Amino acid sequence: MNKNIYKLIVVFLSVLTFSCTQKFDEMNTDPVEPTEIPPSMAIGNLLVNGNIAEWSRYQQAYTLYTSLYSQYFANTTNYFNSGRYIMNLGWVDYGFFRTQYWESTRMYDDIKAYSEKYPDFDNHYWIARIQYELSSARTSDQIGDMPYTEGGRGIDYPKYDSQEFIYNSVLTGLDSAYVMLGKFTDQPTYGGEDVIYNGDLQKWRQLANSLLLRYAIRVSKVDPALGRKWGTVALSRDLINSNADNATVATDPHSFMRGHPLYEIAWWNEFRMSKTMQDYFTSTSTAVTDPRMYLYFDKVQREDVNAEELEGYKKLNQEGKLVDFTYSELKSGVYSISFYKGVENGLPAEAIPAMGNNPSDNSNIGPMFNNNSRYMIMSYAEVSFLKSEAALLGWGGNSEAAYLEGIRASWEYVATLSETQSFLSSIDPSKVDMEAYIKGLPTFSGHELENIQQQKWIANFPDGCEGWAEYRRTGYPTLNKVVKDDSGVDLGDGFIKKLPYTESEITINAKNALDPSNNQGQGEGIHVRVWWDID
């Protein structure tokens, strides 16, 4: 009898405990906060923010940093000094670290977890994997060694992985994505939630393979065997093979922060065309000015110039600093002027207001950009230049033919945009004759890499991350040293080598961020070369 009563008590307490625990779990579960995120809800954030395609992060990642260091733009305000190599760690944090860990890693992990739990979401996962590897390579290209396996995953003090390890993982991941996306043709895709390819799996496979070629070329100097291994694999498979395959993000000017980021911020007068770009536009071909200048950048036009000011502009023109300079008298003593011009990188703050240096005297972005322009991630032109260098490395193909194809593809893309048609219909056709430009280019043989990289740099505009990475890897195109370097750091050749780690990393995660073994034993600093930058 007593034994039976004891058993009943045990059963009762067990039920009571389960019931109370269940109620406790229910009380501590937010009925509104989702416990898992379907891929369709995460992918837009991953593709937009993972590609730095909203204006506030774009400003801090590109126009305040990499687009200055690639010398696509130069700074034209005296309240920003990153162009003179003074670092703002908050910008590095917001532009790159938060993009990598708050957006790319978290959204990728959510999609990965969902696809592991539910069947038939493999395609969703592998598309996210491509974007994650792209984002990871881009971030590492700017900062070197970084938290990759542990960063953004709830670990208080994430370890730093070497860029060599990261690149090996990126290359393997892209290869796997290419293979696996071809195996699940009966599964759903993101469709309209995919703001790059609208769910087209074949185009995603081409992008994965094209990125594989990009990063194989990136490591080809530091690890020739690794580069050849993956480069030859990529060349044997489907690549982006026309401008119709270009990877571009759809922007939305009607959504907060979702218009084209460069267009959104171009009117704040913080940057203008660099003198370096102007020089390459006007001096590369002996025949004509590069026709792309007229679409990339806008003409300076003023109608309030007095006689004294006009003489100053005439002097600038005589010094060769203005392109297509014209003027006319509107009324007695008042003139209109127009020209294209770029400004030097790294001007001291006190020099920026001067004639020829300020925003009103230099060219802003041009006709190819509207608020709803698509945001370029990777183009057929870039792939052509990658194929050209691959042939130069002995991986197969015709280097010069691919080089010329890259130039023509670059022009074809910008010249067929709906944004540029009105301008092209109104300009003298001789100014936009790309074949005449090509005929006047230097002989390809003997300076192959220089020619390839110079044209790739022009074609990749305005992607400052790629432009800066390729300059550091190859030394081309030749850039001008900044007028004033205020970093206080010995940079050797006068050029910044990488972005620094963030304030939170060097304080909270100091043991890992300031480990002297980081970055091939160089430690941390803007003078430190990333792994693939060996020259």
Coordinates of C-alpha atoms in Angstrom, one line a residue:
M1 CA 0.0 0.0 0.0
N2 CA 2.7 2.5 1.0
K3 CA 4.7 1.5 -2.1
N4 CA 1.7 2.3 -4.3
I5 CA 1.2 5.7 -2.6
Y6 CA 4.9 6.5 -3.1
K7 CA 4.7 5.7 -6.8
L8 CA 1.7 7.9 -7.2
I9 CA 3.5 10.8 -5.5
V10 CA 6.5 10.4 -7.8
V11 CA 4.3 10.3 -10.9
F12 CA 2.3 13.4 -9.7
L13 CA 5.5 15.3 -9.1
S14 CA 7.0 14.4 -12.4
V15 CA 3.8 15.6 -14.2
L16 CA 3.8 18.8 -12.2
T17 CA 7.5 19.4 -12.9
F18 CA 7.0 18.9 -16.6
S19 CA 3.9 21.1 -16.6
C20 CA 5.7 23.9 -14.7
T21 CA 8.7 23.7 -16.9
Q22 CA 6.6 23.8 -20.0
K23 CA 4.7 26.8 -18.7
F24 CA 8.1 28.4 -17.8
D25 CA 9.4 27.9 -21.3
E26 CA 6.3 29.3 -22.7
M27 CA 6.5 32.4 -20.5
N28 CA 10.1 33.0 -21.6
T29 CA 9.4 32.6 -25.3
D30 CA 8.6 35.9 -27.1
P31 CA 5.5 35.1 -29.2
V32 CA 6.5 37.8 -31.7
E33 CA 10.2 37.2 -32.1
P34 CA 10.9 34.4 -34.7
T35 CA 13.0 31.5 -33.5
E36 CA 14.0 30.7 -37.1
I37 CA 14.1 32.9 -40.2
P38 CA 13.0 31.4 -43.5
P39 CA 15.6 32.0 -46.3
S40 CA 13.2 34.2 -48.3
M41 CA 13.2 36.7 -45.3
A42 CA 17.0 36.7 -44.9
I43 CA 18.2 36.8 -48.5
G44 CA 17.4 40.4 -49.3
N45 CA 19.4 41.6 -46.3
L46 CA 22.3 39.3 -47.2
L47 CA 22.4 40.4 -50.9
V48 CA 21.9 44.1 -50.3
N49 CA 23.9 44.8 -47.1
G50 CA 26.4 41.9 -47.7
N51 CA 27.4 43.8 -50.9
I52 CA 27.5 47.2 -49.1
A53 CA 24.7 48.4 -51.4
E54 CA 23.0 50.9 -49.0
W55 CA 24.3 54.4 -48.8
S56 CA 25.5 54.9 -45.2
R57 CA 27.7 51.8 -45.2
Y58 CA 28.8 52.5 -48.8
Q59 CA 30.0 55.9 -47.8
Q60 CA 32.1 54.6 -45.0
A61 CA 33.5 51.6 -46.9
Y62 CA 34.0 53.1 -50.3
T63 CA 34.0 56.9 -50.7
L64 CA 35.8 57.5 -47.4
Y65 CA 38.2 54.6 -47.8
T66 CA 38.7 52.2 -50.7
S67 CA 37.5 54.5 -53.6
L68 CA 40.0 57.0 -52.4
Y69 CA 42.8 54.5 -52.1
S70 CA 42.1 53.0 -55.5
Q71 CA 42.1 56.7 -56.7
Y72 CA 38.7 56.5 -58.4
F73 CA 37.8 59.6 -56.4
A74 CA 39.6 62.2 -54.3
N75 CA 38.3 63.9 -51.2
T76 CA 36.9 67.4 -51.7
T77 CA 35.9 68.4 -48.1
N78 CA 38.1 69.7 -45.4
Y79 CA 36.2 67.9 -42.6
F80 CA 37.2 64.4 -43.7
N81 CA 40.8 63.3 -43.6
S82 CA 40.9 59.6 -44.5
G83 CA 42.3 60.6 -47.9
R84 CA 45.4 61.7 -46.0
Y85 CA 45.5 58.3 -44.2
I86 CA 44.1 59.4 -40.9
M87 CA 42.0 56.4 -39.8
N88 CA 38.5 56.6 -38.3
L89 CA 38.0 53.2 -36.7
G90 CA 34.2 53.7 -36.5
W91 CA 34.0 53.9 -40.3
V92 CA 36.0 50.6 -40.6
D93 CA 33.6 49.1 -38.1
Y94 CA 30.4 50.3 -39.8
G95 CA 31.5 49.8 -43.3
F96 CA 33.2 46.4 -43.1
F97 CA 33.0 44.7 -39.7
R98 CA 29.3 45.2 -39.2
T99 CA 28.6 44.4 -42.8
Q100 CA 30.5 41.1 -42.4
Y101 CA 29.3 40.0 -39.0
W102 CA 25.9 41.6 -38.5
E103 CA 24.7 41.0 -42.0
S104 CA 26.7 38.5 -44.0
T105 CA 27.5 36.0 -41.3
R106 CA 24.3 36.2 -39.3
M107 CA 22.0 36.0 -42.4
Y108 CA 24.1 33.2 -43.9
D109 CA 24.0 31.2 -40.7
D110 CA 20.3 31.6 -40.4
I111 CA 19.8 30.3 -44.0
K112 CA 22.2 27.5 -43.4
A113 CA 20.4 26.4 -40.2
Y114 CA 17.0 26.5 -41.9
S115 CA 18.2 24.5 -44.9
E116 CA 19.7 21.9 -42.5
K117 CA 16.4 21.6 -40.7
Y118 CA 14.0 21.5 -43.6
P119 CA 14.5 19.5 -46.9
D120 CA 14.4 21.0 -50.3
F121 CA 16.2 24.3 -49.4
D122 CA 19.6 23.3 -50.8
N123 CA 19.4 25.9 -53.6
H124 CA 18.6 28.6 -51.1
Y125 CA 21.7 27.6 -49.0
W126 CA 24.2 27.5 -51.9
I127 CA 23.2 30.9 -53.2
A128 CA 23.7 32.3 -49.7
R129 CA 27.0 30.5 -49.5
I130 CA 28.3 32.2 -52.7
Q131 CA 27.4 35.6 -51.2
Y132 CA 29.0 34.7 -47.9
E133 CA 32.2 33.7 -49.5
L134 CA 32.2 36.9 -51.7
S135 CA 31.6 39.1 -48.6
S136 CA 34.3 37.3 -46.6
A137 CA 36.9 37.6 -49.3
R138 CA 36.1 41.3 -49.7
T139 CA 36.4 42.0 -46.0
S140 CA 39.7 40.1 -45.7
D141 CA 41.1 41.9 -48.7
Q142 CA 40.7 45.2 -46.8
I143 CA 41.8 44.2 -43.3
G144 CA 43.9 41.0 -43.7
D145 CA 43.6 38.2 -41.1
M146 CA 40.2 38.3 -39.4
P147 CA 37.6 36.3 -37.4
Y148 CA 36.2 34.0 -40.0
T149 CA 35.2 30.7 -38.4
E150 CA 34.2 32.3 -35.1
G151 CA 33.4 35.9 -35.9
G152 CA 29.7 36.9 -35.7
R153 CA 28.7 33.6 -34.1
G154 CA 28.2 34.5 -30.5
I155 CA 31.8 33.8 -29.3
D156 CA 33.0 36.5 -27.0
Y157 CA 36.6 36.5 -28.1
P158 CA 36.7 35.1 -31.7
K159 CA 40.0 33.9 -32.9
Y160 CA 41.6 35.4 -36.0
D161 CA 42.0 33.2 -39.0
S162 CA 44.9 33.8 -41.5
Q163 CA 43.9 35.2 -44.8
E164 CA 45.6 32.2 -46.4
F165 CA 43.1 29.9 -44.5
I166 CA 40.2 32.2 -45.4
Y167 CA 41.1 32.2 -49.1
N168 CA 41.4 28.4 -49.2
S169 CA 38.0 28.1 -47.6
V170 CA 36.5 30.7 -50.0
L171 CA 37.8 28.9 -53.1
T172 CA 36.6 25.6 -51.8
G173 CA 33.2 27.0 -51.0
L174 CA 32.7 28.6 -54.4
D175 CA 33.7 25.4 -56.1
S176 CA 31.2 23.5 -54.0
A177 CA 28.4 26.0 -54.7
Y178 CA 29.0 25.7 -58.5
V179 CA 28.8 21.9 -58.3
M180 CA 25.9 21.6 -55.9
L181 CA 23.6 24.2 -57.5
G182 CA 23.6 22.0 -60.6
K183 CA 22.1 19.1 -58.6
F184 CA 18.8 20.4 -57.3
T185 CA 17.0 21.7 -60.4
D186 CA 13.6 20.5 -59.0
Q187 CA 13.9 22.7 -55.9
P188 CA 12.4 26.2 -55.5
T189 CA 14.7 29.2 -55.6
Y190 CA 14.3 32.7 -54.1
G191 CA 12.6 34.1 -57.2
G192 CA 11.8 37.8 -56.7
E193 CA 13.5 37.8 -53.3
D194 CA 16.8 37.3 -55.2
V195 CA 17.7 41.0 -56.1
I196 CA 20.7 39.9 -58.2
Y197 CA 19.5 37.1 -60.5
N198 CA 15.8 36.7 -59.7
G199 CA 16.4 33.0 -58.8
D200 CA 18.2 32.0 -62.0
L201 CA 20.4 29.2 -60.9
Q202 CA 22.6 29.0 -64.0
K203 CA 23.6 32.7 -63.6
W204 CA 24.4 32.0 -59.9
R205 CA 26.6 29.1 -61.0
Q206 CA 28.4 31.4 -63.5
L207 CA 28.9 34.0 -60.8
A208 CA 30.3 31.4 -58.4
N209 CA 32.8 30.2 -61.0
S210 CA 33.7 33.7 -62.1
L211 CA 34.5 34.6 -58.5
L212 CA 36.5 31.4 -58.3
L213 CA 38.6 32.7 -61.2
R214 CA 38.9 36.2 -59.5
Y215 CA 40.3 34.8 -56.3
A216 CA 42.5 32.2 -58.1
I217 CA 44.1 35.2 -59.9
R218 CA 44.3 37.0 -56.6
V219 CA 46.5 34.3 -55.0
S220 CA 48.5 33.5 -58.1
K221 CA 51.6 35.4 -57.0
V222 CA 51.7 34.3 -53.4
D223 CA 50.7 30.7 -54.1
P224 CA 51.1 29.9 -57.8
A225 CA 50.1 26.3 -57.4
L226 CA 46.9 27.2 -55.6
G227 CA 46.0 29.8 -58.2
R228 CA 46.6 27.5 -61.1
K229 CA 44.7 24.7 -59.4
W230 CA 41.5 26.7 -59.1
G231 CA 42.0 29.0 -62.1
T232 CA 42.2 26.1 -64.5
V233 CA 39.1 24.5 -62.9
A234 CA 37.2 27.8 -63.4
L235 CA 38.3 28.2 -67.0
S236 CA 37.0 24.7 -67.8
R237 CA 33.5 25.6 -66.7
D238 CA 30.7 28.2 -67.2
L239 CA 31.7 31.8 -66.6
I240 CA 29.9 35.1 -66.9
N241 CA 30.1 35.2 -70.7
S242 CA 28.2 38.4 -71.7
N243 CA 26.9 41.6 -70.1
A244 CA 23.5 39.9 -69.8
D245 CA 25.1 37.7 -67.1
N246 CA 26.5 40.6 -65.1
A247 CA 25.9 40.3 -61.3
T248 CA 24.1 43.5 -60.3
V249 CA 21.9 44.3 -57.3
A250 CA 18.5 45.9 -58.1
T251 CA 18.1 49.2 -56.2
D252 CA 14.9 50.8 -55.1
P253 CA 14.8 54.6 -54.9
H254 CA 11.4 54.4 -53.2
S255 CA 12.7 52.4 -50.2
F256 CA 14.7 54.0 -47.4
M257 CA 18.5 53.7 -48.1
R258 CA 17.9 51.4 -51.1
G259 CA 18.6 53.7 -54.0
H260 CA 21.9 53.4 -55.8
P261 CA 24.3 54.2 -52.9
L262 CA 26.8 56.2 -55.0
Y263 CA 24.1 58.4 -56.5
E264 CA 22.5 58.9 -53.0
I265 CA 25.7 60.4 -51.6
A266 CA 27.2 62.1 -54.6
W267 CA 25.6 65.4 -53.9
W268 CA 27.1 65.9 -50.5
N269 CA 30.3 67.4 -52.2
E270 CA 32.6 65.0 -50.3
F271 CA 34.4 63.6 -53.4
R272 CA 35.0 64.1 -57.1
M273 CA 36.9 62.4 -60.0
S274 CA 40.5 62.0 -59.1
K275 CA 43.3 63.5 -61.1
T276 CA 44.7 60.0 -61.6
M277 CA 41.5 59.0 -63.4
Q278 CA 41.6 62.1 -65.5
D279 CA 45.2 61.4 -66.5
Y280 CA 44.4 57.8 -67.6
F281 CA 41.3 58.9 -69.5
T282 CA 43.2 61.5 -71.5
S283 CA 46.6 60.0 -72.0
T284 CA 46.2 56.2 -72.5
S285 CA 45.1 56.4 -76.1
T286 CA 47.0 58.6 -78.6
A287 CA 43.8 58.9 -80.6
V288 CA 41.0 60.2 -78.4
T289 CA 40.0 60.7 -74.8
D290 CA 38.6 57.5 -73.3
P291 CA 34.9 57.6 -74.2
R292 CA 34.0 56.2 -70.8
M293 CA 34.9 59.5 -69.1
Y294 CA 31.9 61.1 -70.5
L295 CA 29.6 58.5 -69.0
Y296 CA 31.4 57.9 -65.7
F297 CA 31.7 61.6 -64.9
D298 CA 29.8 64.8 -65.4
K299 CA 31.0 68.1 -66.9
V300 CA 31.6 71.0 -64.6
Q301 CA 29.3 73.8 -65.8
R302 CA 29.0 77.3 -64.3
E303 CA 27.3 80.4 -65.4
D304 CA 28.4 82.9 -62.8
V305 CA 32.1 83.4 -63.6
N306 CA 33.5 86.9 -63.6
A307 CA 36.4 88.1 -65.8
E308 CA 39.1 87.6 -63.1
E309 CA 37.9 84.0 -62.4
L310 CA 37.8 83.3 -66.1
E311 CA 41.5 84.1 -66.3
G312 CA 42.2 81.7 -63.6
Y313 CA 40.3 78.9 -65.4
K314 CA 42.2 79.8 -68.6
K315 CA 45.4 79.3 -66.8
L316 CA 44.3 75.9 -65.4
N317 CA 43.5 75.0 -69.0
Q318 CA 46.9 76.1 -70.3
E319 CA 48.5 74.0 -67.6
G320 CA 46.7 70.9 -69.0
K321 CA 44.4 70.5 -66.0
L322 CA 41.1 70.9 -67.8
V323 CA 39.5 68.7 -70.4
D324 CA 37.1 70.0 -73.1
F325 CA 37.3 73.5 -71.7
T326 CA 34.9 76.0 -73.3
Y327 CA 33.6 79.4 -72.2
S328 CA 31.3 82.1 -73.5
E329 CA 30.2 85.6 -72.4
L330 CA 26.6 85.6 -71.1
K331 CA 26.5 89.3 -70.5
S332 CA 29.0 92.0 -69.8
G333 CA 31.7 90.6 -67.5
V334 CA 29.8 87.4 -66.7
Y335 CA 30.8 84.1 -68.4
S336 CA 29.7 80.5 -68.6
I337 CA 32.4 77.8 -68.5
S338 CA 32.4 74.0 -68.9
F339 CA 35.1 71.4 -68.6
Y340 CA 36.0 68.0 -67.1
K341 CA 38.5 67.9 -64.3
G342 CA 39.9 65.6 -61.5
V343 CA 41.4 66.6 -58.2
E344 CA 44.6 65.4 -56.5
N345 CA 44.3 62.8 -53.8
G346 CA 45.3 63.7 -50.2
L347 CA 45.1 67.5 -50.5
P348 CA 45.6 69.3 -47.1
A349 CA 42.4 70.7 -45.7
E350 CA 43.5 74.3 -46.3
A351 CA 44.0 73.7 -50.0
I352 CA 40.6 72.3 -50.8
P353 CA 38.7 75.6 -51.0
A354 CA 41.1 76.9 -53.7
M355 CA 40.2 77.3 -57.3
G356 CA 40.6 74.0 -59.1
N357 CA 40.4 71.9 -55.8
N358 CA 36.9 72.5 -54.5
P359 CA 33.8 70.4 -55.5
S360 CA 32.4 73.0 -57.9
D361 CA 35.6 72.9 -59.9
N362 CA 35.8 69.1 -60.3
S363 CA 33.7 66.4 -62.0
N364 CA 31.0 64.6 -60.1
I365 CA 29.5 61.2 -61.2
G366 CA 28.1 61.2 -64.6
P367 CA 25.1 60.0 -66.8
M368 CA 25.5 56.3 -66.1
F369 CA 24.2 56.7 -62.5
N370 CA 20.7 57.3 -61.5
N371 CA 19.0 56.6 -58.2
N372 CA 17.6 53.4 -59.5
S373 CA 20.7 52.2 -61.4
R374 CA 21.7 48.6 -60.8
Y375 CA 24.7 48.2 -58.5
M376 CA 27.5 46.2 -60.0
I377 CA 29.0 43.2 -58.2
M378 CA 30.9 41.5 -61.0
S379 CA 30.9 42.1 -64.8
Y380 CA 31.7 40.3 -68.0
A381 CA 34.4 43.0 -68.6
E382 CA 36.2 42.0 -65.4
V383 CA 35.9 38.3 -66.3
S384 CA 37.5 39.0 -69.7
F385 CA 40.4 40.8 -68.0
L386 CA 40.8 37.8 -65.6
K387 CA 40.9 35.5 -68.6
S388 CA 43.5 37.7 -70.2
E389 CA 45.8 37.5 -67.1
A390 CA 45.1 33.8 -66.8
A391 CA 46.4 33.3 -70.4
L392 CA 49.4 35.4 -69.5
L393 CA 50.0 33.0 -66.5
G394 CA 49.9 30.0 -68.9
W395 CA 46.5 28.7 -67.9
G396 CA 45.2 28.7 -71.4
G397 CA 43.6 31.1 -73.8
N398 CA 44.6 34.2 -75.9
S399 CA 45.6 37.0 -73.6
E400 CA 45.4 39.9 -76.1
A401 CA 42.0 38.8 -77.5
A402 CA 40.5 38.6 -73.9
Y403 CA 42.0 42.0 -73.1
L404 CA 40.3 43.6 -76.1
E405 CA 37.1 41.9 -75.3
G406 CA 37.2 43.3 -71.8
I407 CA 37.6 46.9 -73.1
R408 CA 34.7 46.4 -75.6
A409 CA 32.5 44.8 -73.0
S410 CA 33.1 47.6 -70.6
W411 CA 32.0 50.2 -73.2
E412 CA 29.1 48.1 -74.4
Y413 CA 27.7 47.9 -70.9
V414 CA 27.8 51.6 -70.1
A415 CA 26.8 52.6 -73.6
T416 CA 23.6 50.5 -73.6
L417 CA 22.3 51.5 -70.2
S418 CA 19.0 53.3 -70.4
E419 CA 20.5 56.0 -68.2
T420 CA 23.1 57.0 -70.8
Q421 CA 21.0 57.1 -74.0
S422 CA 19.9 60.8 -73.7
F423 CA 23.5 61.9 -73.2
L424 CA 24.9 59.8 -76.0
S425 CA 22.3 61.1 -78.5
S426 CA 23.4 64.6 -77.8
I427 CA 27.2 64.3 -77.9
D428 CA 29.6 64.5 -80.9
P429 CA 29.9 60.8 -82.0
S430 CA 33.6 61.2 -82.5
K431 CA 34.0 61.7 -78.8
V432 CA 32.6 58.3 -78.0
D433 CA 34.3 56.3 -80.7
M434 CA 35.6 53.3 -78.7
E435 CA 37.2 51.7 -81.8
A436 CA 39.2 54.8 -82.4
Y437 CA 40.3 54.7 -78.7
I438 CA 41.4 51.1 -79.0
K439 CA 43.4 51.8 -82.1
G440 CA 45.4 54.5 -80.2
L441 CA 46.2 52.2 -77.2
P442 CA 49.8 51.2 -76.5
T443 CA 51.2 48.0 -78.0
F444 CA 50.0 45.1 -75.9
S445 CA 53.1 42.9 -76.2
G446 CA 55.9 43.7 -73.7
H447 CA 53.6 45.4 -71.1
E448 CA 50.8 42.9 -70.9
L449 CA 50.1 43.0 -67.2
E450 CA 50.3 46.7 -67.0
N451 CA 47.9 47.1 -69.9
I452 CA 45.5 44.5 -68.5
Q453 CA 45.4 46.0 -65.0
Q454 CA 45.0 49.5 -66.2
Q455 CA 42.0 48.6 -68.3
K456 CA 40.5 46.4 -65.6
W457 CA 40.9 49.3 -63.2
I458 CA 38.9 51.6 -65.5
A459 CA 36.3 48.9 -66.3
N460 CA 35.8 48.1 -62.6
F461 CA 34.9 51.7 -61.7
P462 CA 33.4 52.5 -59.2
D463 CA 34.3 49.3 -57.2
G464 CA 36.9 50.7 -54.9
C465 CA 37.4 47.5 -53.0
E466 CA 38.5 45.6 -56.2
G467 CA 40.4 48.6 -57.6
W468 CA 42.4 48.9 -54.4
A469 CA 43.0 45.2 -54.0
E470 CA 44.3 44.8 -57.6
Y471 CA 46.6 47.8 -57.3
R472 CA 48.1 46.3 -54.1
R473 CA 48.5 42.9 -55.8
T474 CA 50.1 44.1 -59.0
G475 CA 51.2 47.7 -58.6
Y476 CA 49.1 48.7 -61.6
P477 CA 47.9 51.1 -62.7
T478 CA 50.5 53.5 -61.4
L479 CA 48.9 55.8 -58.9
N480 CA 50.0 59.2 -57.7
K481 CA 51.2 59.5 -54.1
V482 CA 48.9 61.5 -51.9
V483 CA 49.8 65.2 -51.6
K484 CA 49.9 65.0 -47.8
D485 CA 50.3 61.9 -45.7
D486 CA 49.2 62.7 -42.1
S487 CA 49.3 59.1 -40.8
G488 CA 52.6 59.4 -39.0
V489 CA 53.3 55.8 -40.1
D490 CA 56.2 54.8 -42.2
L491 CA 54.4 53.3 -45.2
G492 CA 57.6 52.6 -47.2
D493 CA 56.4 53.4 -50.7
G494 CA 53.9 56.0 -49.5
F495 CA 50.8 54.0 -50.0
I496 CA 48.5 52.6 -47.3
K497 CA 48.5 48.7 -47.3
K498 CA 45.3 47.8 -45.4
L499 CA 42.6 49.1 -43.1
P500 CA 43.1 48.8 -39.4
Y501 CA 41.0 46.7 -37.0
T502 CA 38.2 48.4 -35.1
E503 CA 38.4 50.0 -31.7
S504 CA 36.2 47.3 -30.2
E505 CA 38.5 44.6 -31.6
I506 CA 41.7 46.2 -30.3
T507 CA 40.2 46.7 -26.8
I508 CA 37.7 43.9 -26.2
N509 CA 39.3 41.3 -28.3
A510 CA 42.9 42.6 -28.0
K511 CA 44.5 39.2 -27.3
N512 CA 43.4 38.0 -30.8
A513 CA 43.4 41.3 -32.7
L514 CA 46.9 42.4 -31.5
D515 CA 48.5 39.0 -31.7
P516 CA 51.9 39.7 -33.3
S517 CA 51.6 36.5 -35.3
N518 CA 48.7 38.0 -37.3
N519 CA 49.2 38.9 -41.0
Q520 CA 52.3 36.7 -41.6
G521 CA 54.0 37.8 -38.4
Q522 CA 53.7 41.5 -39.2
G523 CA 51.0 42.2 -36.6
E524 CA 48.6 45.0 -37.1
G525 CA 48.7 48.5 -38.8
I526 CA 48.1 50.4 -42.0
H527 CA 51.7 49.6 -43.1
V528 CA 51.0 45.8 -42.9
R529 CA 50.6 43.9 -46.2
V530 CA 47.9 41.4 -46.5
W531 CA 48.8 37.8 -47.4
W532 CA 48.5 38.0 -51.2
D533 CA 50.3 41.4 -51.4
I534 CA 53.9 40.3 -51.8
D535 CA 55.5 43.0 -53.9

